[in-house]
């Protein structure tokens, strides 16, 4: 719609925002009217109309089998559009049109904003299935007529109440029509069923909806004034009401077709099962986070025991082996600590990489500086855990074997996400400016335990590749290529 409006019309950005707000709300008008809606906007030179949006009803057959968005028609070909645009009124005159042997009633509704007509909505009703309307259908049509008059007057939609229309209740979910005093004039079967689930034993018609709703809601101190206003229909609001056996979502739409409050529409939906499932998921998520928290605590306990053991060993090699084990356990604990704070099994690995760098740098305090460039992004837990161990081993190997005692230097970890969404890769480079590799060194056959762990995790568990070679400018470079999920 943005492209069509800017290409063909003279409307500004604020006018375009109003049209977007209208289009976000007009599914309700389409469903209540049992009609297709097409938004026509006059072109910049005023000689034609361009259709910028279209909506089909969920409550009846469509009048258009084809998409009409982008069509241009000259002024004069559809006189009802001209009348609505020129006179600023709803136009209903004229006989039904026949389209592919289907009679269609056509109406035109001017779209007004701050006294200016921005365009015209063509409302097209398929008359092929016309029959004697029920009370529900009559209420729908009357409510649609009131909304159309508010659109023509520029009072609908409500600019200051922009909710999430994708999750808001719709006409078919449940509809209640109130008079100006908030008394229920009509309640659809779905609406009545929802209130019965809240605990209502009688009919809604003739009762004050605000008072009835607050009586059904459990006592929680002072009655929420916003809830009373919503259920009374005096303000455009959304809220949820939870009773003993159910939860319903409410949306109130005040009706002021001629500037005077004549009543309101209350759309509602029974969301009891949806909220129950959400609570179950929240409980499950909380349990998973608690498990990760306890695993982290247990790993830290193991690390503490290994440190105590290392202090009691006289053998230098034995002490170093236990210290290395402490770092390996610590790298896994970092991942579980991060997972214990998340709502899903995915982690932002940049923070983990920085903490691993800081932990490993304790090997040579003040001598070798570690830094990170690039971004790892978000990784699944099954990737993050082994990758943290791999990073720990590679960094530890660089600090222990890449520099002689007393040397100063730098180790850089860089990460780049690449590839396509279906074949995304994470390319990691760990490079130091130390002494480099010994002559004839082969990382794939070396007996070093750390490198054996790296090979096993990268090639076996992560399904990636591992290379270790001398950097052209001196020092050692480790290259890791790991498949990951395409989203960050």
PDB file of C-alpha atoms in Angstrom, residues 207-476:
ATOM      1  CA  UNK A 207     -28.412  -6.693  32.299  1.00  0.00           C
ATOM      2  CA  UNK A 208     -25.709  -4.058  32.747  1.00  0.00           C
ATOM      3  CA  UNK A 209     -22.592  -5.661  31.278  1.00  0.00           C
ATOM      4  CA  UNK A 210     -20.139  -3.735  33.451  1.00  0.00           C
ATOM      5  CA  UNK A 211     -21.815  -4.721  36.708  1.00  0.00           C
ATOM      6  CA  UNK A 212     -22.358  -8.316  35.583  1.00  0.00           C
ATOM      7  CA  UNK A 213     -18.720  -8.679  34.544  1.00  0.00           C
ATOM      8  CA  UNK A 214     -17.305  -7.299  37.783  1.00  0.00           C
ATOM      9  CA  UNK A 215     -19.581  -9.593  39.794  1.00  0.00           C
ATOM     10  CA  UNK A 216     -18.290 -12.633  37.903  1.00  0.00           C
ATOM     11  CA  UNK A 217     -14.630 -11.646  38.258  1.00  0.00           C
ATOM     12  CA  UNK A 218     -13.029 -12.802  41.535  1.00  0.00           C
ATOM     13  CA  UNK A 219     -12.643 -10.160  44.246  1.00  0.00           C
ATOM     14  CA  UNK A 220      -9.168  -8.613  44.161  1.00  0.00           C
ATOM     15  CA  UNK A 221      -9.502  -5.536  46.322  1.00  0.00           C
ATOM     16  CA  UNK A 222     -10.917  -2.411  44.720  1.00  0.00           C
ATOM     17  CA  UNK A 223     -12.813  -2.939  41.446  1.00  0.00           C
ATOM     18  CA  UNK A 224     -10.683  -1.945  38.479  1.00  0.00           C
ATOM     19  CA  UNK A 225     -12.204   1.239  37.026  1.00  0.00           C
ATOM     20  CA  UNK A 226     -10.787   0.432  33.596  1.00  0.00           C
ATOM     21  CA  UNK A 227     -12.629  -2.894  33.613  1.00  0.00           C
ATOM     22  CA  UNK A 228     -15.916  -1.186  34.440  1.00  0.00           C
ATOM     23  CA  UNK A 229     -15.415   1.313  31.616  1.00  0.00           C
ATOM     24  CA  UNK A 230     -14.502  -1.434  29.168  1.00  0.00           C
ATOM     25  CA  UNK A 231     -17.436  -3.701  29.998  1.00  0.00           C
ATOM     26  CA  UNK A 232     -19.748  -0.675  29.930  1.00  0.00           C
ATOM     27  CA  UNK A 233     -18.517   0.299  26.469  1.00  0.00           C
ATOM     28  CA  UNK A 234     -17.679   3.935  27.242  1.00  0.00           C
ATOM     29  CA  UNK A 235     -14.088   3.784  26.018  1.00  0.00           C
ATOM     30  CA  UNK A 236     -12.190   1.845  23.318  1.00  0.00           C
ATOM     31  CA  UNK A 237     -10.261  -0.611  25.482  1.00  0.00           C
ATOM     32  CA  UNK A 238      -9.118  -4.221  25.717  1.00  0.00           C
ATOM     33  CA  UNK A 239      -8.786  -6.395  28.799  1.00  0.00           C
ATOM     34  CA  UNK A 240      -9.178  -9.927  30.104  1.00  0.00           C
ATOM     35  CA  UNK A 241     -11.622 -11.140  32.726  1.00  0.00           C
ATOM     36  CA  UNK A 242     -10.824 -14.292  34.690  1.00  0.00           C
ATOM     37  CA  UNK A 243     -13.544 -16.103  36.548  1.00  0.00           C
ATOM     38  CA  UNK A 244     -13.501 -19.289  38.562  1.00  0.00           C
ATOM     39  CA  UNK A 245     -13.697 -21.565  35.512  1.00  0.00           C
ATOM     40  CA  UNK A 246     -12.708 -19.440  32.537  1.00  0.00           C
ATOM     41  CA  UNK A 247     -10.951 -16.468  30.997  1.00  0.00           C
ATOM     42  CA  UNK A 248     -12.452 -14.199  28.341  1.00  0.00           C
ATOM     43  CA  UNK A 249     -10.794 -11.459  26.326  1.00  0.00           C
ATOM     44  CA  UNK A 250     -12.875  -8.310  25.816  1.00  0.00           C
ATOM     45  CA  UNK A 251     -12.635  -5.435  23.376  1.00  0.00           C
ATOM     46  CA  UNK A 252     -15.018  -2.486  23.586  1.00  0.00           C
ATOM     47  CA  UNK A 253     -15.795  -0.233  20.592  1.00  0.00           C
ATOM     48  CA  UNK A 254     -17.937   2.830  21.410  1.00  0.00           C
ATOM     49  CA  UNK A 255     -20.487   3.685  18.708  1.00  0.00           C
ATOM     50  CA  UNK A 256     -20.901   7.380  17.917  1.00  0.00           C
ATOM     51  CA  UNK A 257     -22.229   7.449  14.332  1.00  0.00           C
ATOM     52  CA  UNK A 258     -23.520  11.030  14.538  1.00  0.00           C
ATOM     53  CA  UNK A 259     -21.221  12.335  17.235  1.00  0.00           C
ATOM     54  CA  UNK A 260     -23.454  11.113  20.066  1.00  0.00           C
ATOM     55  CA  UNK A 261     -22.773   7.977  22.082  1.00  0.00           C
ATOM     56  CA  UNK A 262     -25.581   5.552  21.200  1.00  0.00           C
ATOM     57  CA  UNK A 263     -24.042   2.381  22.611  1.00  0.00           C
ATOM     58  CA  UNK A 264     -21.131   0.131  21.912  1.00  0.00           C
ATOM     59  CA  UNK A 265     -19.922  -3.158  20.514  1.00  0.00           C
ATOM     60  CA  UNK A 266     -18.108  -5.566  22.793  1.00  0.00           C
ATOM     61  CA  UNK A 267     -16.164  -8.285  21.001  1.00  0.00           C
ATOM     62  CA  UNK A 268     -15.084 -11.188  23.167  1.00  0.00           C
ATOM     63  CA  UNK A 269     -13.349 -14.513  22.922  1.00  0.00           C
ATOM     64  CA  UNK A 270     -13.027 -17.450  25.284  1.00  0.00           C
ATOM     65  CA  UNK A 271      -9.273 -17.808  25.852  1.00  0.00           C
ATOM     66  CA  UNK A 272      -9.472 -20.247  28.768  1.00  0.00           C
ATOM     67  CA  UNK A 273      -7.617 -23.094  27.055  1.00  0.00           C
ATOM     68  CA  UNK A 274      -5.073 -20.726  25.504  1.00  0.00           C
ATOM     69  CA  UNK A 275      -4.176 -19.254  28.898  1.00  0.00           C
ATOM     70  CA  UNK A 276      -4.052 -22.726  30.459  1.00  0.00           C
ATOM     71  CA  UNK A 277      -1.523 -23.844  27.844  1.00  0.00           C
ATOM     72  CA  UNK A 278       0.495 -20.661  28.343  1.00  0.00           C
ATOM     73  CA  UNK A 279       0.655 -21.303  32.088  1.00  0.00           C
ATOM     74  CA  UNK A 280       1.782 -24.871  31.453  1.00  0.00           C
ATOM     75  CA  UNK A 281       4.525 -23.614  29.138  1.00  0.00           C
ATOM     76  CA  UNK A 282       5.607 -21.030  31.708  1.00  0.00           C
ATOM     77  CA  UNK A 283       5.782 -23.746  34.358  1.00  0.00           C
ATOM     78  CA  UNK A 284       7.773 -25.952  32.008  1.00  0.00           C
ATOM     79  CA  UNK A 285      10.153 -23.107  31.138  1.00  0.00           C
ATOM     80  CA  UNK A 286      10.648 -22.301  34.806  1.00  0.00           C
ATOM     81  CA  UNK A 287      11.416 -25.983  35.515  1.00  0.00           C
ATOM     82  CA  UNK A 288      13.976 -26.123  32.689  1.00  0.00           C
ATOM     83  CA  UNK A 289      15.664 -22.936  33.905  1.00  0.00           C
ATOM     84  CA  UNK A 290      15.791 -24.342  37.439  1.00  0.00           C
ATOM     85  CA  UNK A 291      17.406 -27.534  36.111  1.00  0.00           C
ATOM     86  CA  UNK A 292      20.088 -25.505  34.300  1.00  0.00           C
ATOM     87  CA  UNK A 293      20.651 -23.480  37.473  1.00  0.00           C
ATOM     88  CA  UNK A 294      21.130 -26.627  39.538  1.00  0.00           C
ATOM     89  CA  UNK A 295      23.439 -28.193  36.941  1.00  0.00           C
ATOM     90  CA  UNK A 296      25.520 -25.007  37.015  1.00  0.00           C
ATOM     91  CA  UNK A 297      25.714 -25.147  40.822  1.00  0.00           C
ATOM     92  CA  UNK A 298      26.712 -28.822  40.723  1.00  0.00           C
ATOM     93  CA  UNK A 299      29.415 -28.129  38.144  1.00  0.00           C
ATOM     94  CA  UNK A 300      30.772 -25.303  40.264  1.00  0.00           C
ATOM     95  CA  UNK A 301      30.836 -27.663  43.234  1.00  0.00           C
ATOM     96  CA  UNK A 302      32.810 -30.206  41.167  1.00  0.00           C
ATOM     97  CA  UNK A 303      35.221 -27.451  40.103  1.00  0.00           C
ATOM     98  CA  UNK A 304      35.701 -26.407  43.731  1.00  0.00           C
ATOM     99  CA  UNK A 305      36.445 -30.011  44.748  1.00  0.00           C
ATOM    100  CA  UNK A 306      38.988 -30.309  41.930  1.00  0.00           C
ATOM    101  CA  UNK A 307      40.693 -27.107  43.098  1.00  0.00           C
ATOM    102  CA  UNK A 308      40.937 -28.491  46.647  1.00  0.00           C
ATOM    103  CA  UNK A 309      42.381 -31.714  45.305  1.00  0.00           C
ATOM    104  CA  UNK A 310      44.888 -29.818  43.161  1.00  0.00           C
ATOM    105  CA  UNK A 311      46.222 -27.975  46.225  1.00  0.00           C
ATOM    106  CA  UNK A 312      46.908 -31.295  48.010  1.00  0.00           C
ATOM    107  CA  UNK A 313      48.816 -32.930  45.141  1.00  0.00           C
ATOM    108  CA  UNK A 314      52.598 -32.726  45.235  1.00  0.00           C
ATOM    109  CA  UNK A 315      53.059 -33.688  41.584  1.00  0.00           C
ATOM    110  CA  UNK A 316      53.283 -30.614  39.339  1.00  0.00           C
ATOM    111  CA  UNK A 317      51.880 -32.493  36.342  1.00  0.00           C
ATOM    112  CA  UNK A 318      48.976 -33.814  38.399  1.00  0.00           C
ATOM    113  CA  UNK A 319      48.218 -30.334  39.706  1.00  0.00           C
ATOM    114  CA  UNK A 320      48.234 -28.879  36.155  1.00  0.00           C
ATOM    115  CA  UNK A 321      45.911 -31.640  34.924  1.00  0.00           C
ATOM    116  CA  UNK A 322      43.387 -30.867  37.662  1.00  0.00           C
ATOM    117  CA  UNK A 323      43.578 -27.125  36.941  1.00  0.00           C
ATOM    118  CA  UNK A 324      42.841 -27.846  33.274  1.00  0.00           C
ATOM    119  CA  UNK A 325      39.870 -29.979  34.320  1.00  0.00           C
ATOM    120  CA  UNK A 326      38.596 -27.079  36.451  1.00  0.00           C
ATOM    121  CA  UNK A 327      38.611 -24.812  33.385  1.00  0.00           C
ATOM    122  CA  UNK A 328      36.791 -27.404  31.280  1.00  0.00           C
ATOM    123  CA  UNK A 329      34.098 -27.846  33.892  1.00  0.00           C
ATOM    124  CA  UNK A 330      33.894 -24.065  34.291  1.00  0.00           C
ATOM    125  CA  UNK A 331      33.291 -23.504  30.565  1.00  0.00           C
ATOM    126  CA  UNK A 332      30.308 -25.869  30.659  1.00  0.00           C
ATOM    127  CA  UNK A 333      28.999 -24.179  33.817  1.00  0.00           C
ATOM    128  CA  UNK A 334      29.026 -20.803  32.036  1.00  0.00           C
ATOM    129  CA  UNK A 335      26.676 -22.147  29.352  1.00  0.00           C
ATOM    130  CA  UNK A 336      24.261 -23.601  31.907  1.00  0.00           C
ATOM    131  CA  UNK A 337      24.294 -20.341  33.865  1.00  0.00           C
ATOM    132  CA  UNK A 338      23.295 -18.471  30.681  1.00  0.00           C
ATOM    133  CA  UNK A 339      20.587 -21.020  29.875  1.00  0.00           C
ATOM    134  CA  UNK A 340      19.159 -20.677  33.386  1.00  0.00           C
ATOM    135  CA  UNK A 341      18.392 -17.019  32.589  1.00  0.00           C
ATOM    136  CA  UNK A 342      16.745 -17.613  29.186  1.00  0.00           C
ATOM    137  CA  UNK A 343      13.222 -18.601  28.159  1.00  0.00           C
ATOM    138  CA  UNK A 344      14.391 -21.083  25.534  1.00  0.00           C
ATOM    139  CA  UNK A 345      17.274 -23.432  24.827  1.00  0.00           C
ATOM    140  CA  UNK A 346      19.268 -20.805  22.929  1.00  0.00           C
ATOM    141  CA  UNK A 347      21.993 -18.485  24.165  1.00  0.00           C
ATOM    142  CA  UNK A 348      23.760 -15.316  23.072  1.00  0.00           C
ATOM    143  CA  UNK A 349      27.233 -16.809  22.686  1.00  0.00           C
ATOM    144  CA  UNK A 350      29.196 -13.533  22.564  1.00  0.00           C
ATOM    145  CA  UNK A 351      28.827 -13.146  26.328  1.00  0.00           C
ATOM    146  CA  UNK A 352      29.960 -16.740  26.850  1.00  0.00           C
ATOM    147  CA  UNK A 353      32.982 -16.233  24.590  1.00  0.00           C
ATOM    148  CA  UNK A 354      34.012 -13.133  26.559  1.00  0.00           C
ATOM    149  CA  UNK A 355      33.718 -14.994  29.870  1.00  0.00           C
ATOM    150  CA  UNK A 356      35.746 -17.936  28.513  1.00  0.00           C
ATOM    151  CA  UNK A 357      38.414 -15.484  27.336  1.00  0.00           C
ATOM    152  CA  UNK A 358      38.560 -13.904  30.796  1.00  0.00           C
ATOM    153  CA  UNK A 359      38.675 -17.295  32.521  1.00  0.00           C
ATOM    154  CA  UNK A 360      41.472 -18.672  30.352  1.00  0.00           C
ATOM    155  CA  UNK A 361      43.454 -15.404  30.538  1.00  0.00           C
ATOM    156  CA  UNK A 362      43.948 -16.122  34.235  1.00  0.00           C
ATOM    157  CA  UNK A 363      46.682 -18.542  33.104  1.00  0.00           C
ATOM    158  CA  UNK A 364      48.982 -15.626  32.226  1.00  0.00           C
ATOM    159  CA  UNK A 365      47.760 -12.530  34.086  1.00  0.00           C
ATOM    160  CA  UNK A 366      49.196  -9.336  32.569  1.00  0.00           C
ATOM    161  CA  UNK A 367      51.346 -11.109  29.960  1.00  0.00           C
ATOM    162  CA  UNK A 368      48.978 -11.974  27.119  1.00  0.00           C
ATOM    163  CA  UNK A 369      45.931  -9.903  26.204  1.00  0.00           C
ATOM    164  CA  UNK A 370      42.829 -11.588  24.811  1.00  0.00           C
ATOM    165  CA  UNK A 371      40.175  -9.848  22.722  1.00  0.00           C
ATOM    166  CA  UNK A 372      37.170 -10.735  20.565  1.00  0.00           C
ATOM    167  CA  UNK A 373      35.996  -9.343  17.224  1.00  0.00           C
ATOM    168  CA  UNK A 374      32.930 -10.164  15.150  1.00  0.00           C
ATOM    169  CA  UNK A 375      29.764 -11.737  16.492  1.00  0.00           C
ATOM    170  CA  UNK A 376      28.908 -15.352  17.297  1.00  0.00           C
ATOM    171  CA  UNK A 377      25.192 -14.557  17.582  1.00  0.00           C
ATOM    172  CA  UNK A 378      22.544 -16.796  19.102  1.00  0.00           C
ATOM    173  CA  UNK A 379      23.332 -20.518  19.253  1.00  0.00           C
ATOM    174  CA  UNK A 380      21.381 -23.591  20.301  1.00  0.00           C
ATOM    175  CA  UNK A 381      22.390 -25.163  23.593  1.00  0.00           C
ATOM    176  CA  UNK A 382      23.595 -28.334  21.865  1.00  0.00           C
ATOM    177  CA  UNK A 383      26.066 -26.168  19.905  1.00  0.00           C
ATOM    178  CA  UNK A 384      26.968 -23.710  22.656  1.00  0.00           C
ATOM    179  CA  UNK A 385      28.047 -26.304  25.226  1.00  0.00           C
ATOM    180  CA  UNK A 386      30.646 -28.167  23.114  1.00  0.00           C
ATOM    181  CA  UNK A 387      31.744 -24.920  21.440  1.00  0.00           C
ATOM    182  CA  UNK A 388      32.525 -23.355  24.824  1.00  0.00           C
ATOM    183  CA  UNK A 389      34.746 -26.346  25.617  1.00  0.00           C
ATOM    184  CA  UNK A 390      36.437 -26.123  22.211  1.00  0.00           C
ATOM    185  CA  UNK A 391      37.101 -22.412  22.700  1.00  0.00           C
ATOM    186  CA  UNK A 392      38.487 -23.085  26.177  1.00  0.00           C
ATOM    187  CA  UNK A 393      40.898 -25.745  24.890  1.00  0.00           C
ATOM    188  CA  UNK A 394      42.106 -23.686  21.929  1.00  0.00           C
ATOM    189  CA  UNK A 395      42.686 -20.570  24.012  1.00  0.00           C
ATOM    190  CA  UNK A 396      44.368 -22.529  26.779  1.00  0.00           C
ATOM    191  CA  UNK A 397      46.635 -24.209  24.220  1.00  0.00           C
ATOM    192  CA  UNK A 398      47.545 -20.826  22.688  1.00  0.00           C
ATOM    193  CA  UNK A 399      48.414 -19.255  26.041  1.00  0.00           C
ATOM    194  CA  UNK A 400      50.369 -22.243  27.346  1.00  0.00           C
ATOM    195  CA  UNK A 401      52.328 -23.217  24.234  1.00  0.00           C
ATOM    196  CA  UNK A 402      52.303 -20.113  22.027  1.00  0.00           C
ATOM    197  CA  UNK A 403      54.357 -17.894  24.330  1.00  0.00           C
ATOM    198  CA  UNK A 404      57.611 -18.400  26.204  1.00  0.00           C
ATOM    199  CA  UNK A 405      57.901 -17.458  29.892  1.00  0.00           C
ATOM    200  CA  UNK A 406      58.037 -13.680  30.217  1.00  0.00           C
ATOM    201  CA  UNK A 407      56.717 -13.027  26.680  1.00  0.00           C
ATOM    202  CA  UNK A 408      53.935 -10.545  26.069  1.00  0.00           C
ATOM    203  CA  UNK A 409      51.472 -10.853  23.222  1.00  0.00           C
ATOM    204  CA  UNK A 410      47.900 -11.023  22.060  1.00  0.00           C
ATOM    205  CA  UNK A 411      45.272 -13.656  21.241  1.00  0.00           C
ATOM    206  CA  UNK A 412      42.304 -12.648  19.108  1.00  0.00           C
ATOM    207  CA  UNK A 413      39.053 -14.579  18.689  1.00  0.00           C
ATOM    208  CA  UNK A 414      36.993 -13.557  15.648  1.00  0.00           C
ATOM    209  CA  UNK A 415      33.622 -14.931  14.532  1.00  0.00           C
ATOM    210  CA  UNK A 416      31.703 -14.524  11.267  1.00  0.00           C
ATOM    211  CA  UNK A 417      28.237 -15.859  10.400  1.00  0.00           C
ATOM    212  CA  UNK A 418      27.921 -16.799   6.721  1.00  0.00           C
ATOM    213  CA  UNK A 419      26.176 -19.020   4.193  1.00  0.00           C
ATOM    214  CA  UNK A 420      22.475 -19.247   3.421  1.00  0.00           C
ATOM    215  CA  UNK A 421      19.554 -19.726   5.825  1.00  0.00           C
ATOM    216  CA  UNK A 422      19.449 -23.451   4.962  1.00  0.00           C
ATOM    217  CA  UNK A 423      23.241 -23.834   5.063  1.00  0.00           C
ATOM    218  CA  UNK A 424      24.441 -21.267   7.611  1.00  0.00           C
ATOM    219  CA  UNK A 425      27.982 -21.509   8.913  1.00  0.00           C
ATOM    220  CA  UNK A 426      29.892 -20.047  11.828  1.00  0.00           C
ATOM    221  CA  UNK A 427      33.541 -19.350  10.973  1.00  0.00           C
ATOM    222  CA  UNK A 428      35.769 -18.892  14.032  1.00  0.00           C
ATOM    223  CA  UNK A 429      39.419 -17.834  13.960  1.00  0.00           C
ATOM    224  CA  UNK A 430      41.695 -17.947  17.024  1.00  0.00           C
ATOM    225  CA  UNK A 431      45.061 -16.346  16.282  1.00  0.00           C
ATOM    226  CA  UNK A 432      48.031 -15.454  18.453  1.00  0.00           C
ATOM    227  CA  UNK A 433      51.301 -13.638  17.740  1.00  0.00           C
ATOM    228  CA  UNK A 434      53.441 -16.063  19.679  1.00  0.00           C
ATOM    229  CA  UNK A 435      56.283 -18.373  18.683  1.00  0.00           C
ATOM    230  CA  UNK A 436      54.250 -20.411  16.192  1.00  0.00           C
ATOM    231  CA  UNK A 437      54.109 -24.173  15.638  1.00  0.00           C
ATOM    232  CA  UNK A 438      57.101 -26.517  15.782  1.00  0.00           C
ATOM    233  CA  UNK A 439      58.519 -27.794  12.519  1.00  0.00           C
ATOM    234  CA  UNK A 440      56.434 -30.657  11.114  1.00  0.00           C
ATOM    235  CA  UNK A 441      53.608 -30.220  13.637  1.00  0.00           C
ATOM    236  CA  UNK A 442      50.288 -31.845  12.617  1.00  0.00           C
ATOM    237  CA  UNK A 443      47.258 -30.978  14.764  1.00  0.00           C
ATOM    238  CA  UNK A 444      45.316 -34.009  13.478  1.00  0.00           C
ATOM    239  CA  UNK A 445      47.880 -36.506  14.778  1.00  0.00           C
ATOM    240  CA  UNK A 446      49.189 -34.672  17.847  1.00  0.00           C
ATOM    241  CA  UNK A 447      48.744 -36.551  21.099  1.00  0.00           C
ATOM    242  CA  UNK A 448      47.912 -33.476  23.174  1.00  0.00           C
ATOM    243  CA  UNK A 449      44.723 -34.174  25.193  1.00  0.00           C
ATOM    244  CA  UNK A 450      43.342 -30.693  24.571  1.00  0.00           C
ATOM    245  CA  UNK A 451      43.665 -31.027  20.789  1.00  0.00           C
ATOM    246  CA  UNK A 452      42.101 -34.494  20.934  1.00  0.00           C
ATOM    247  CA  UNK A 453      39.103 -32.983  22.745  1.00  0.00           C
ATOM    248  CA  UNK A 454      38.876 -30.218  20.120  1.00  0.00           C
ATOM    249  CA  UNK A 455      38.970 -32.687  17.206  1.00  0.00           C
ATOM    250  CA  UNK A 456      36.377 -34.949  18.796  1.00  0.00           C
ATOM    251  CA  UNK A 457      33.939 -32.150  19.601  1.00  0.00           C
ATOM    252  CA  UNK A 458      34.299 -30.165  16.365  1.00  0.00           C
ATOM    253  CA  UNK A 459      34.289 -33.046  13.886  1.00  0.00           C
ATOM    254  CA  UNK A 460      32.164 -35.526  15.821  1.00  0.00           C
ATOM    255  CA  UNK A 461      29.606 -33.580  17.867  1.00  0.00           C
ATOM    256  CA  UNK A 462      29.392 -30.286  15.961  1.00  0.00           C
ATOM    257  CA  UNK A 463      29.823 -31.719  12.449  1.00  0.00           C
ATOM    258  CA  UNK A 464      32.392 -29.061  11.517  1.00  0.00           C
ATOM    259  CA  UNK A 465      36.030 -28.830  10.466  1.00  0.00           C
ATOM    260  CA  UNK A 466      39.173 -27.934  12.413  1.00  0.00           C
ATOM    261  CA  UNK A 467      42.474 -26.589  11.080  1.00  0.00           C
ATOM    262  CA  UNK A 468      45.583 -25.428  12.907  1.00  0.00           C
ATOM    263  CA  UNK A 469      48.527 -23.891  11.096  1.00  0.00           C
ATOM    264  CA  UNK A 470      51.153 -21.174  11.277  1.00  0.00           C
ATOM    265  CA  UNK A 471      49.909 -17.640  10.580  1.00  0.00           C
ATOM    266  CA  UNK A 472      51.658 -15.829   7.678  1.00  0.00           C
ATOM    267  CA  UNK A 473      52.592 -12.876   9.911  1.00  0.00           C
ATOM    268  CA  UNK A 474      53.842 -15.132  12.702  1.00  0.00           C
ATOM    269  CA  UNK A 475      52.158 -17.040  15.485  1.00  0.00           C
ATOM    270  CA  UNK A 476      49.481 -19.718  15.237  1.00  0.00           C
TER     271      UNK A 476
END
